[in-house]
């Protein structure tokens, strides 16, 4: 149907047809929003690397956001920061592979094996350990300590004297499992472990103790299966490695939004705004303005959301939706009254259309 034919249609029918053509055209011509700096690789393995991060030199905002993409023997590619694998990148956080400490004993209480975690690679980076993590200890005769900057130190004690003490699928509340919240802005930590009787009283069902930092919501203590009745370091390590990442907060620089706005390398582009980091370390992030989506660190990275072309649930219009930059307006077909909004007055049909039976009775 051409414009001349449409001009012969009643107004509200022509508008209905035109709106549907625009929706179809928008859906057909839509392209994915750019996430990566032009000319740079978009993915490493299955992970998309959004700017300000980038694969290799010149593709990131600065060296702190550079991602190494290494190819392993089996041909898979892994994104790495300081040789630590990156699982996920979001607009405020990263999730990285974990590391776990342990101490294992024989039936006489002799120490067979131990490994303590010391994580300092974030000290000069734009990252810090998120408070979504907790410090956790699993065992029946174990106390572990986590220490960090500014004399930070927490101790956590996991104890139990018999199998009956440990609830199957129990909460991490001290019986076989202990957890402690960490402060925001933690840049490095060290761990240490001790045991009162070297597991001699509980060795028949628990020979090792474990200490680790990880995303609390991803860890669910399973009771006795997590304690084990023999040396299960490899089993416990592989199970946790598969399900339990460490969460990092990230931010641009150390300046607040007010300070960064005055600098030449301010990172937020058009149609975006600045958000101060809440870690206590300074720095900021960028976010697209309401009504826009995309990457706020790239030129023209925040694109208008066409609420009218997307699913009807994305707008409150009852009849006609008109997209505007960053928003939209609702209206009604010719002859209708109201504000056109589902949560407002809607669109009220003309009187004659509501009660056609009156016209019929008068005509007779």
mmCIF file of C-alpha atoms in Angstrom:
data_model
loop_
_atom_site.group_PDB
_atom_site.id
_atom_site.type_symbol
_atom_site.label_atom_id
_atom_site.label_comp_id
_atom_site.label_asym_id
_atom_site.label_seq_id
_atom_site.Cartn_x
_atom_site.Cartn_y
_atom_site.Cartn_z
ATOM 1 C CA UNK A 1 0.000 0.000 0.000
ATOM 2 C CA UNK A 2 1.471 3.407 -1.015
ATOM 3 C CA UNK A 3 1.035 6.820 0.654
ATOM 4 C CA UNK A 4 -1.714 7.886 -1.754
ATOM 5 C CA UNK A 5 -3.768 4.808 -0.906
ATOM 6 C CA UNK A 6 -3.174 5.327 2.820
ATOM 7 C CA UNK A 7 -4.403 8.934 2.559
ATOM 8 C CA UNK A 8 -7.824 7.628 1.534
ATOM 9 C CA UNK A 9 -8.168 5.545 4.715
ATOM 10 C CA UNK A 10 -9.824 6.832 7.902
ATOM 11 C CA UNK A 11 -7.211 8.458 10.167
ATOM 12 C CA UNK A 12 -7.094 5.823 12.898
ATOM 13 C CA UNK A 13 -6.862 2.928 10.394
ATOM 14 C CA UNK A 14 -4.060 4.643 8.461
ATOM 15 C CA UNK A 15 -2.185 5.300 11.678
ATOM 16 C CA UNK A 16 -2.647 1.691 12.798
ATOM 17 C CA UNK A 17 -1.206 0.450 9.482
ATOM 18 C CA UNK A 18 1.690 2.918 9.516
ATOM 19 C CA UNK A 19 2.640 2.045 13.081
ATOM 20 C CA UNK A 20 2.784 -1.665 12.262
ATOM 21 C CA UNK A 21 4.919 -0.987 9.172
ATOM 22 C CA UNK A 22 7.333 1.027 11.330
ATOM 23 C CA UNK A 23 7.520 -1.764 13.894
ATOM 24 C CA UNK A 24 8.288 -4.345 11.224
ATOM 25 C CA UNK A 25 10.860 -2.070 9.586
ATOM 26 C CA UNK A 26 12.542 -1.416 12.913
ATOM 27 C CA UNK A 27 12.697 -5.125 13.703
ATOM 28 C CA UNK A 28 14.073 -5.910 10.251
ATOM 29 C CA UNK A 29 16.733 -3.195 10.241
ATOM 30 C CA UNK A 30 17.783 -3.442 13.897
ATOM 31 C CA UNK A 31 21.415 -4.209 14.621
ATOM 32 C CA UNK A 32 23.070 -5.353 17.809
ATOM 33 C CA UNK A 33 24.398 -2.581 20.027
ATOM 34 C CA UNK A 34 28.188 -2.291 19.805
ATOM 35 C CA UNK A 35 29.986 -3.399 22.958
ATOM 36 C CA UNK A 36 33.638 -3.502 21.868
ATOM 37 C CA UNK A 37 36.017 -0.773 20.781
ATOM 38 C CA UNK A 38 36.034 -0.564 16.943
ATOM 39 C CA UNK A 39 38.722 -2.722 15.363
ATOM 40 C CA UNK A 40 39.134 -4.927 18.438
ATOM 41 C CA UNK A 41 38.210 -8.530 19.107
ATOM 42 C CA UNK A 42 34.769 -9.009 20.604
ATOM 43 C CA UNK A 43 35.118 -12.420 22.227
ATOM 44 C CA UNK A 44 37.561 -14.724 23.952
ATOM 45 C CA UNK A 45 36.152 -18.226 24.007
ATOM 46 C CA UNK A 46 32.469 -17.843 24.924
ATOM 47 C CA UNK A 47 32.914 -14.570 26.804
ATOM 48 C CA UNK A 48 32.088 -11.209 25.203
ATOM 49 C CA UNK A 49 34.581 -8.554 26.311
ATOM 50 C CA UNK A 50 32.810 -5.162 26.598
ATOM 51 C CA UNK A 51 34.731 -1.875 26.571
ATOM 52 C CA UNK A 52 36.291 -0.419 28.806
ATOM 53 C CA UNK A 53 37.737 -3.941 28.886
ATOM 54 C CA UNK A 54 39.567 -5.114 25.800
ATOM 55 C CA UNK A 55 41.649 -7.975 24.461
ATOM 56 C CA UNK A 56 45.248 -6.851 24.103
ATOM 57 C CA UNK A 57 46.996 -3.490 24.093
ATOM 58 C CA UNK A 58 45.092 -0.516 22.672
ATOM 59 C CA UNK A 59 41.673 -2.136 22.997
ATOM 60 C CA UNK A 60 41.001 -1.311 26.651
ATOM 61 C CA UNK A 61 40.465 1.995 28.474
ATOM 62 C CA UNK A 62 43.844 1.494 30.139
ATOM 63 C CA UNK A 63 46.197 -1.364 30.974
ATOM 64 C CA UNK A 64 44.204 -2.292 34.079
ATOM 65 C CA UNK A 65 41.303 -3.403 31.883
ATOM 66 C CA UNK A 66 43.337 -5.449 29.395
ATOM 67 C CA UNK A 67 42.264 -9.066 29.008
ATOM 68 C CA UNK A 68 44.708 -11.751 27.871
ATOM 69 C CA UNK A 69 43.184 -14.410 25.641
ATOM 70 C CA UNK A 70 45.274 -17.574 25.844
ATOM 71 C CA UNK A 71 44.837 -20.737 23.807
ATOM 72 C CA UNK A 72 45.241 -23.960 25.753
ATOM 73 C CA UNK A 73 46.327 -27.431 24.663
ATOM 74 C CA UNK A 74 42.769 -28.573 24.002
ATOM 75 C CA UNK A 75 42.208 -25.592 21.705
ATOM 76 C CA UNK A 76 39.925 -23.658 24.055
ATOM 77 C CA UNK A 77 40.456 -19.953 24.664
ATOM 78 C CA UNK A 78 40.369 -18.511 28.163
ATOM 79 C CA UNK A 79 40.136 -14.827 29.111
ATOM 80 C CA UNK A 80 42.651 -14.008 31.838
ATOM 81 C CA UNK A 81 43.580 -11.158 34.172
ATOM 82 C CA UNK A 82 46.977 -11.744 35.786
ATOM 83 C CA UNK A 83 46.670 -15.450 34.858
ATOM 84 C CA UNK A 84 43.310 -15.706 36.648
ATOM 85 C CA UNK A 85 40.410 -16.876 34.480
ATOM 86 C CA UNK A 86 37.497 -14.467 33.983
ATOM 87 C CA UNK A 87 34.053 -16.103 33.878
ATOM 88 C CA UNK A 88 31.778 -13.082 33.509
ATOM 89 C CA UNK A 89 31.907 -9.288 33.062
ATOM 90 C CA UNK A 90 28.959 -7.055 33.971
ATOM 91 C CA UNK A 91 28.522 -3.290 34.273
ATOM 92 C CA UNK A 92 29.792 -3.309 37.882
ATOM 93 C CA UNK A 93 31.402 -6.683 38.564
ATOM 94 C CA UNK A 94 33.652 -9.470 37.325
ATOM 95 C CA UNK A 95 33.517 -13.120 38.314
ATOM 96 C CA UNK A 96 36.830 -14.944 38.336
ATOM 97 C CA UNK A 97 38.107 -18.436 39.127
ATOM 98 C CA UNK A 98 38.627 -19.332 42.752
ATOM 99 C CA UNK A 99 41.465 -20.589 44.928
ATOM 100 C CA UNK A 100 41.086 -22.675 48.076
ATOM 101 C CA UNK A 101 43.196 -23.390 51.148
ATOM 102 C CA UNK A 102 43.258 -26.688 53.023
ATOM 103 C CA UNK A 103 44.929 -28.711 55.776
ATOM 104 C CA UNK A 104 44.687 -32.538 55.871
ATOM 105 C CA UNK A 105 45.691 -34.954 58.655
ATOM 106 C CA UNK A 106 46.130 -38.696 59.150
ATOM 107 C CA UNK A 107 44.448 -40.660 61.960
ATOM 108 C CA UNK A 108 47.256 -39.839 64.410
ATOM 109 C CA UNK A 109 46.941 -36.081 63.823
ATOM 110 C CA UNK A 110 50.050 -35.762 61.679
ATOM 111 C CA UNK A 111 49.780 -33.041 59.050
ATOM 112 C CA UNK A 112 49.800 -34.625 55.588
ATOM 113 C CA UNK A 113 49.209 -31.658 53.293
ATOM 114 C CA UNK A 114 48.376 -27.966 53.452
ATOM 115 C CA UNK A 115 47.942 -24.980 51.180
ATOM 116 C CA UNK A 116 47.125 -21.443 52.262
ATOM 117 C CA UNK A 117 45.638 -18.804 49.963
ATOM 118 C CA UNK A 118 47.394 -15.460 49.555
ATOM 119 C CA UNK A 119 45.792 -13.155 47.012
ATOM 120 C CA UNK A 120 47.548 -9.853 46.326
ATOM 121 C CA UNK A 121 47.225 -9.351 42.563
ATOM 122 C CA UNK A 122 44.535 -6.625 42.897
ATOM 123 C CA UNK A 123 46.661 -4.123 44.814
ATOM 124 C CA UNK A 124 47.490 -1.899 41.817
ATOM 125 C CA UNK A 125 44.412 -2.755 39.725
ATOM 126 C CA UNK A 126 40.946 -1.186 39.212
ATOM 127 C CA UNK A 127 39.391 -4.144 41.084
ATOM 128 C CA UNK A 128 38.557 -5.013 44.679
ATOM 129 C CA UNK A 129 36.917 -8.008 46.312
ATOM 130 C CA UNK A 130 33.136 -7.534 46.398
ATOM 131 C CA UNK A 131 31.118 -7.798 49.609
ATOM 132 C CA UNK A 132 29.026 -10.370 47.713
ATOM 133 C CA UNK A 133 31.826 -12.729 48.739
ATOM 134 C CA UNK A 134 32.150 -14.262 52.184
ATOM 135 C CA UNK A 135 35.081 -15.920 53.893
ATOM 136 C CA UNK A 136 34.125 -19.545 54.537
ATOM 137 C CA UNK A 137 35.557 -22.450 56.501
ATOM 138 C CA UNK A 138 34.464 -26.085 56.114
ATOM 139 C CA UNK A 139 35.563 -28.721 58.622
ATOM 140 C CA UNK A 140 34.921 -30.124 62.099
ATOM 141 C CA UNK A 141 38.070 -29.040 63.939
ATOM 142 C CA UNK A 142 39.167 -25.914 62.094
ATOM 143 C CA UNK A 143 39.660 -22.233 62.731
ATOM 144 C CA UNK A 144 40.702 -20.020 59.855
ATOM 145 C CA UNK A 145 41.743 -16.387 59.700
ATOM 146 C CA UNK A 146 41.590 -13.864 56.873
ATOM 147 C CA UNK A 147 43.753 -10.757 57.128
ATOM 148 C CA UNK A 148 44.156 -7.707 54.916
ATOM 149 C CA UNK A 149 45.003 -3.994 54.802
ATOM 150 C CA UNK A 150 44.405 -1.569 57.675
ATOM 151 C CA UNK A 151 44.786 -4.348 60.264
ATOM 152 C CA UNK A 152 41.722 -6.145 58.928
ATOM 153 C CA UNK A 153 41.370 -9.620 60.482
ATOM 154 C CA UNK A 154 38.447 -12.013 60.870
ATOM 155 C CA UNK A 155 38.441 -15.451 62.438
ATOM 156 C CA UNK A 156 35.919 -18.175 61.640
ATOM 157 C CA UNK A 157 35.519 -21.446 63.563
ATOM 158 C CA UNK A 158 33.902 -24.594 62.145
ATOM 159 C CA UNK A 159 33.385 -27.390 64.661
ATOM 160 C CA UNK A 160 31.448 -30.595 65.234
ATOM 161 C CA UNK A 161 32.138 -33.606 67.444
ATOM 162 C CA UNK A 162 30.068 -36.273 65.693
ATOM 163 C CA UNK A 163 28.232 -37.012 62.452
ATOM 164 C CA UNK A 164 24.966 -36.194 64.201
ATOM 165 C CA UNK A 165 26.166 -32.619 64.719
ATOM 166 C CA UNK A 166 26.175 -31.998 60.979
ATOM 167 C CA UNK A 167 22.841 -31.381 59.331
ATOM 168 C CA UNK A 168 22.424 -32.702 55.808
ATOM 169 C CA UNK A 169 22.224 -29.720 53.509
ATOM 170 C CA UNK A 170 22.618 -27.601 56.613
ATOM 171 C CA UNK A 171 23.170 -23.882 56.856
ATOM 172 C CA UNK A 172 26.693 -22.521 57.209
ATOM 173 C CA UNK A 173 26.306 -21.498 60.848
ATOM 174 C CA UNK A 174 29.274 -23.128 62.606
ATOM 175 C CA UNK A 175 28.482 -26.863 62.678
ATOM 176 C CA UNK A 176 30.864 -28.060 59.990
ATOM 177 C CA UNK A 177 30.744 -24.730 58.169
ATOM 178 C CA UNK A 178 31.379 -21.127 59.147
ATOM 179 C CA UNK A 179 31.204 -17.914 57.117
ATOM 180 C CA UNK A 180 32.044 -14.264 57.697
ATOM 181 C CA UNK A 181 31.212 -11.112 55.762
ATOM 182 C CA UNK A 182 34.166 -9.179 54.332
ATOM 183 C CA UNK A 183 34.359 -5.366 54.099
ATOM 184 C CA UNK A 184 33.896 -3.488 50.843
ATOM 185 C CA UNK A 185 37.014 -2.335 49.060
ATOM 186 C CA UNK A 186 39.284 -5.207 50.137
ATOM 187 C CA UNK A 187 42.267 -5.197 47.756
ATOM 188 C CA UNK A 188 44.240 -8.178 49.065
ATOM 189 C CA UNK A 189 44.036 -10.868 51.725
ATOM 190 C CA UNK A 190 45.942 -13.726 53.311
ATOM 191 C CA UNK A 191 44.570 -16.811 55.042
ATOM 192 C CA UNK A 192 45.819 -19.058 57.845
ATOM 193 C CA UNK A 193 44.342 -22.152 59.499
ATOM 194 C CA UNK A 194 44.712 -23.943 62.810
ATOM 195 C CA UNK A 195 43.192 -27.048 64.409
ATOM 196 C CA UNK A 196 42.637 -27.808 68.103
ATOM 197 C CA UNK A 197 43.224 -31.579 67.979
ATOM 198 C CA UNK A 198 44.357 -32.035 64.356
ATOM 199 C CA UNK A 199 41.091 -33.832 63.514
ATOM 200 C CA UNK A 200 41.950 -36.869 65.692
ATOM 201 C CA UNK A 201 38.465 -36.874 67.286
ATOM 202 C CA UNK A 202 36.624 -36.529 63.980
ATOM 203 C CA UNK A 203 39.018 -38.167 61.536
ATOM 204 C CA UNK A 204 36.628 -41.057 60.760
ATOM 205 C CA UNK A 205 34.312 -38.643 58.904
ATOM 206 C CA UNK A 206 36.426 -35.486 58.428
ATOM 207 C CA UNK A 207 40.151 -35.506 57.749
ATOM 208 C CA UNK A 208 40.555 -32.088 56.044
ATOM 209 C CA UNK A 209 39.588 -28.516 56.704
ATOM 210 C CA UNK A 210 39.118 -25.886 53.993
ATOM 211 C CA UNK A 211 39.232 -22.074 53.920
ATOM 212 C CA UNK A 212 38.200 -19.936 50.946
ATOM 213 C CA UNK A 213 36.607 -16.719 49.744
ATOM 214 C CA UNK A 214 33.695 -16.956 47.329
ATOM 215 C CA UNK A 215 30.311 -15.645 46.209
ATOM 216 C CA UNK A 216 28.109 -16.510 49.177
ATOM 217 C CA UNK A 217 24.882 -17.058 47.238
ATOM 218 C CA UNK A 218 26.558 -19.697 45.051
ATOM 219 C CA UNK A 219 27.744 -21.885 47.951
ATOM 220 C CA UNK A 220 25.343 -24.277 49.694
ATOM 221 C CA UNK A 221 26.870 -26.425 52.408
ATOM 222 C CA UNK A 222 25.830 -30.039 51.843
ATOM 223 C CA UNK A 223 26.692 -31.405 55.270
ATOM 224 C CA UNK A 224 28.589 -34.690 55.540
ATOM 225 C CA UNK A 225 29.225 -35.038 51.774
ATOM 226 C CA UNK A 226 31.302 -31.835 51.968
ATOM 227 C CA UNK A 227 33.263 -33.076 54.979
ATOM 228 C CA UNK A 228 34.243 -36.459 53.541
ATOM 229 C CA UNK A 229 35.553 -39.555 55.324
ATOM 230 C CA UNK A 230 38.967 -39.594 53.631
ATOM 231 C CA UNK A 231 41.314 -37.265 51.762
ATOM 232 C CA UNK A 232 38.969 -35.487 49.348
ATOM 233 C CA UNK A 233 40.938 -32.371 48.472
ATOM 234 C CA UNK A 234 40.712 -33.006 44.720
ATOM 235 C CA UNK A 235 36.985 -33.753 44.887
ATOM 236 C CA UNK A 236 36.161 -30.733 47.044
ATOM 237 C CA UNK A 237 38.373 -28.449 44.967
ATOM 238 C CA UNK A 238 36.823 -29.529 41.649
ATOM 239 C CA UNK A 239 33.257 -29.231 42.968
ATOM 240 C CA UNK A 240 33.786 -25.721 44.284
ATOM 241 C CA UNK A 241 35.794 -24.599 41.274
ATOM 242 C CA UNK A 242 32.829 -25.510 39.050
ATOM 243 C CA UNK A 243 30.213 -23.586 41.055
ATOM 244 C CA UNK A 244 31.906 -20.947 43.192
ATOM 245 C CA UNK A 245 33.520 -17.840 41.647
ATOM 246 C CA UNK A 246 35.036 -14.859 43.400
ATOM 247 C CA UNK A 247 33.249 -11.562 42.648
ATOM 248 C CA UNK A 248 35.279 -8.423 41.972
ATOM 249 C CA UNK A 249 33.979 -4.855 41.964
ATOM 250 C CA UNK A 250 35.542 -2.579 39.354
ATOM 251 C CA UNK A 251 35.672 1.160 38.733
ATOM 252 C CA UNK A 252 37.369 3.710 36.490
ATOM 253 C CA UNK A 253 40.289 5.403 38.251
ATOM 254 C CA UNK A 254 40.134 6.783 41.777
ATOM 255 C CA UNK A 255 38.322 10.096 41.192
ATOM 256 C CA UNK A 256 34.711 10.802 42.063
ATOM 257 C CA UNK A 257 32.226 11.749 39.337
ATOM 258 C CA UNK A 258 32.498 15.441 40.256
ATOM 259 C CA UNK A 259 36.273 15.303 39.944
ATOM 260 C CA UNK A 260 36.340 13.113 36.824
ATOM 261 C CA UNK A 261 33.997 15.445 34.901
ATOM 262 C CA UNK A 262 36.783 18.040 34.905
ATOM 263 C CA UNK A 263 39.392 15.729 33.346
ATOM 264 C CA UNK A 264 40.251 15.147 29.688
ATOM 265 C CA UNK A 265 39.919 11.364 29.925
ATOM 266 C CA UNK A 266 36.418 11.347 31.472
ATOM 267 C CA UNK A 267 35.005 8.010 30.334
ATOM 268 C CA UNK A 268 31.233 8.588 30.084
ATOM 269 C CA UNK A 269 29.935 9.425 26.595
ATOM 270 C CA UNK A 270 26.759 11.051 25.272
ATOM 271 C CA UNK A 271 23.362 9.917 26.614
ATOM 272 C CA UNK A 272 25.015 8.504 29.726
ATOM 273 C CA UNK A 273 25.704 9.560 33.296
ATOM 274 C CA UNK A 274 28.340 8.961 35.955
ATOM 275 C CA UNK A 275 27.893 6.726 39.014
ATOM 276 C CA UNK A 276 30.271 6.939 41.975
ATOM 277 C CA UNK A 277 31.773 3.649 43.148
ATOM 278 C CA UNK A 278 30.523 2.605 46.602
ATOM 279 C CA UNK A 279 33.611 0.587 47.581
ATOM 280 C CA UNK A 280 35.211 3.406 49.552
ATOM 281 C CA UNK A 281 38.212 3.445 47.196
ATOM 282 C CA UNK A 282 37.007 6.216 44.874
ATOM 283 C CA UNK A 283 36.477 5.745 41.166
ATOM 284 C CA UNK A 284 33.325 5.759 39.059
ATOM 285 C CA UNK A 285 31.387 3.857 36.404
ATOM 286 C CA UNK A 286 29.129 5.004 33.576
ATOM 287 C CA UNK A 287 25.532 4.072 32.845
ATOM 288 C CA UNK A 288 23.228 4.838 29.918
ATOM 289 C CA UNK A 289 20.477 7.344 30.689
ATOM 290 C CA UNK A 290 16.910 6.071 31.192
ATOM 291 C CA UNK A 291 15.387 5.261 27.799
ATOM 292 C CA UNK A 292 18.769 4.313 26.320
ATOM 293 C CA UNK A 293 20.755 1.090 26.251
ATOM 294 C CA UNK A 294 24.178 -0.003 25.093
ATOM 295 C CA UNK A 295 27.753 0.758 26.108
ATOM 296 C CA UNK A 296 28.173 4.136 27.855
ATOM 297 C CA UNK A 297 31.972 4.098 27.362
ATOM 298 C CA UNK A 298 31.850 4.131 23.537
ATOM 299 C CA UNK A 299 31.005 7.055 21.255
ATOM 300 C CA UNK A 300 27.344 6.684 20.239
ATOM 301 C CA UNK A 301 27.305 3.629 22.499
ATOM 302 C CA UNK A 302 24.047 4.502 24.282
ATOM 303 C CA UNK A 303 21.241 4.096 21.748
ATOM 304 C CA UNK A 304 17.614 5.110 22.114
ATOM 305 C CA UNK A 305 15.263 2.304 23.160
ATOM 306 C CA UNK A 306 12.249 2.229 20.859
ATOM 307 C CA UNK A 307 9.629 1.354 23.438
ATOM 308 C CA UNK A 308 6.967 1.409 20.733
ATOM 309 C CA UNK A 309 8.652 -1.145 18.476
ATOM 310 C CA UNK A 310 9.493 -3.530 21.294
ATOM 311 C CA UNK A 311 7.112 -5.739 23.221
ATOM 312 C CA UNK A 312 3.906 -3.898 24.246
ATOM 313 C CA UNK A 313 4.796 -4.463 27.892
ATOM 314 C CA UNK A 314 7.641 -1.949 27.431
ATOM 315 C CA UNK A 315 5.208 0.937 27.123
ATOM 316 C CA UNK A 316 1.983 2.055 28.794
ATOM 317 C CA UNK A 317 0.127 3.084 25.650
ATOM 318 C CA UNK A 318 -3.351 1.701 25.103
ATOM 319 C CA UNK A 319 -3.682 2.554 21.373
ATOM 320 C CA UNK A 320 -0.943 4.638 19.718
ATOM 321 C CA UNK A 321 2.683 4.808 20.849
ATOM 322 C CA UNK A 322 5.045 7.503 19.489
ATOM 323 C CA UNK A 323 8.735 7.009 20.191
ATOM 324 C CA UNK A 324 10.839 10.012 21.258
ATOM 325 C CA UNK A 325 14.578 10.197 22.120
ATOM 326 C CA UNK A 326 14.900 8.505 25.502
ATOM 327 C CA UNK A 327 11.160 8.142 25.986
ATOM 328 C CA UNK A 328 7.779 7.869 24.209
ATOM 329 C CA UNK A 329 4.335 9.487 24.100
ATOM 330 C CA UNK A 330 0.879 7.947 24.048
ATOM 331 C CA UNK A 331 -2.066 9.215 22.040
ATOM 332 C CA UNK A 332 -5.495 8.113 20.879
ATOM 333 C CA UNK A 333 -7.013 7.632 17.400
ATOM 334 C CA UNK A 334 -8.987 10.511 15.876
ATOM 335 C CA UNK A 335 -12.284 11.010 17.642
ATOM 336 C CA UNK A 336 -11.226 9.243 20.842
ATOM 337 C CA UNK A 337 -10.661 11.102 24.123
ATOM 338 C CA UNK A 338 -8.244 10.395 26.975
ATOM 339 C CA UNK A 339 -4.498 10.406 27.595
ATOM 340 C CA UNK A 340 -3.922 7.071 25.834
ATOM 341 C CA UNK A 341 -2.238 5.469 28.859
ATOM 342 C CA UNK A 342 -3.126 2.091 30.310
ATOM 343 C CA UNK A 343 -2.574 3.405 33.830
ATOM 344 C CA UNK A 344 -4.365 6.695 33.082
ATOM 345 C CA UNK A 345 -7.619 7.563 31.325
ATOM 346 C CA UNK A 346 -6.872 5.367 28.310
ATOM 347 C CA UNK A 347 -8.728 5.970 25.048
ATOM 348 C CA UNK A 348 -12.487 6.495 25.284
ATOM 349 C CA UNK A 349 -14.424 5.691 22.114
ATOM 350 C CA UNK A 350 -16.803 8.258 20.562
ATOM 351 C CA UNK A 351 -20.334 8.204 22.007
ATOM 352 C CA UNK A 352 -21.914 6.898 18.779
ATOM 353 C CA UNK A 353 -19.499 3.933 18.670
ATOM 354 C CA UNK A 354 -20.249 2.989 22.243
ATOM 355 C CA UNK A 355 -24.056 2.892 21.849
ATOM 356 C CA UNK A 356 -25.011 2.042 18.249
ATOM 357 C CA UNK A 357 -28.377 0.614 19.379
ATOM 358 C CA UNK A 358 -29.596 4.156 20.202
ATOM 359 C CA UNK A 359 -29.034 5.256 16.616
ATOM 360 C CA UNK A 360 -30.962 2.201 15.417
ATOM 361 C CA UNK A 361 -34.004 2.815 17.663
ATOM 362 C CA UNK A 362 -34.243 6.486 16.706
ATOM 363 C CA UNK A 363 -34.137 5.601 13.005
ATOM 364 C CA UNK A 364 -37.205 3.403 13.414
#
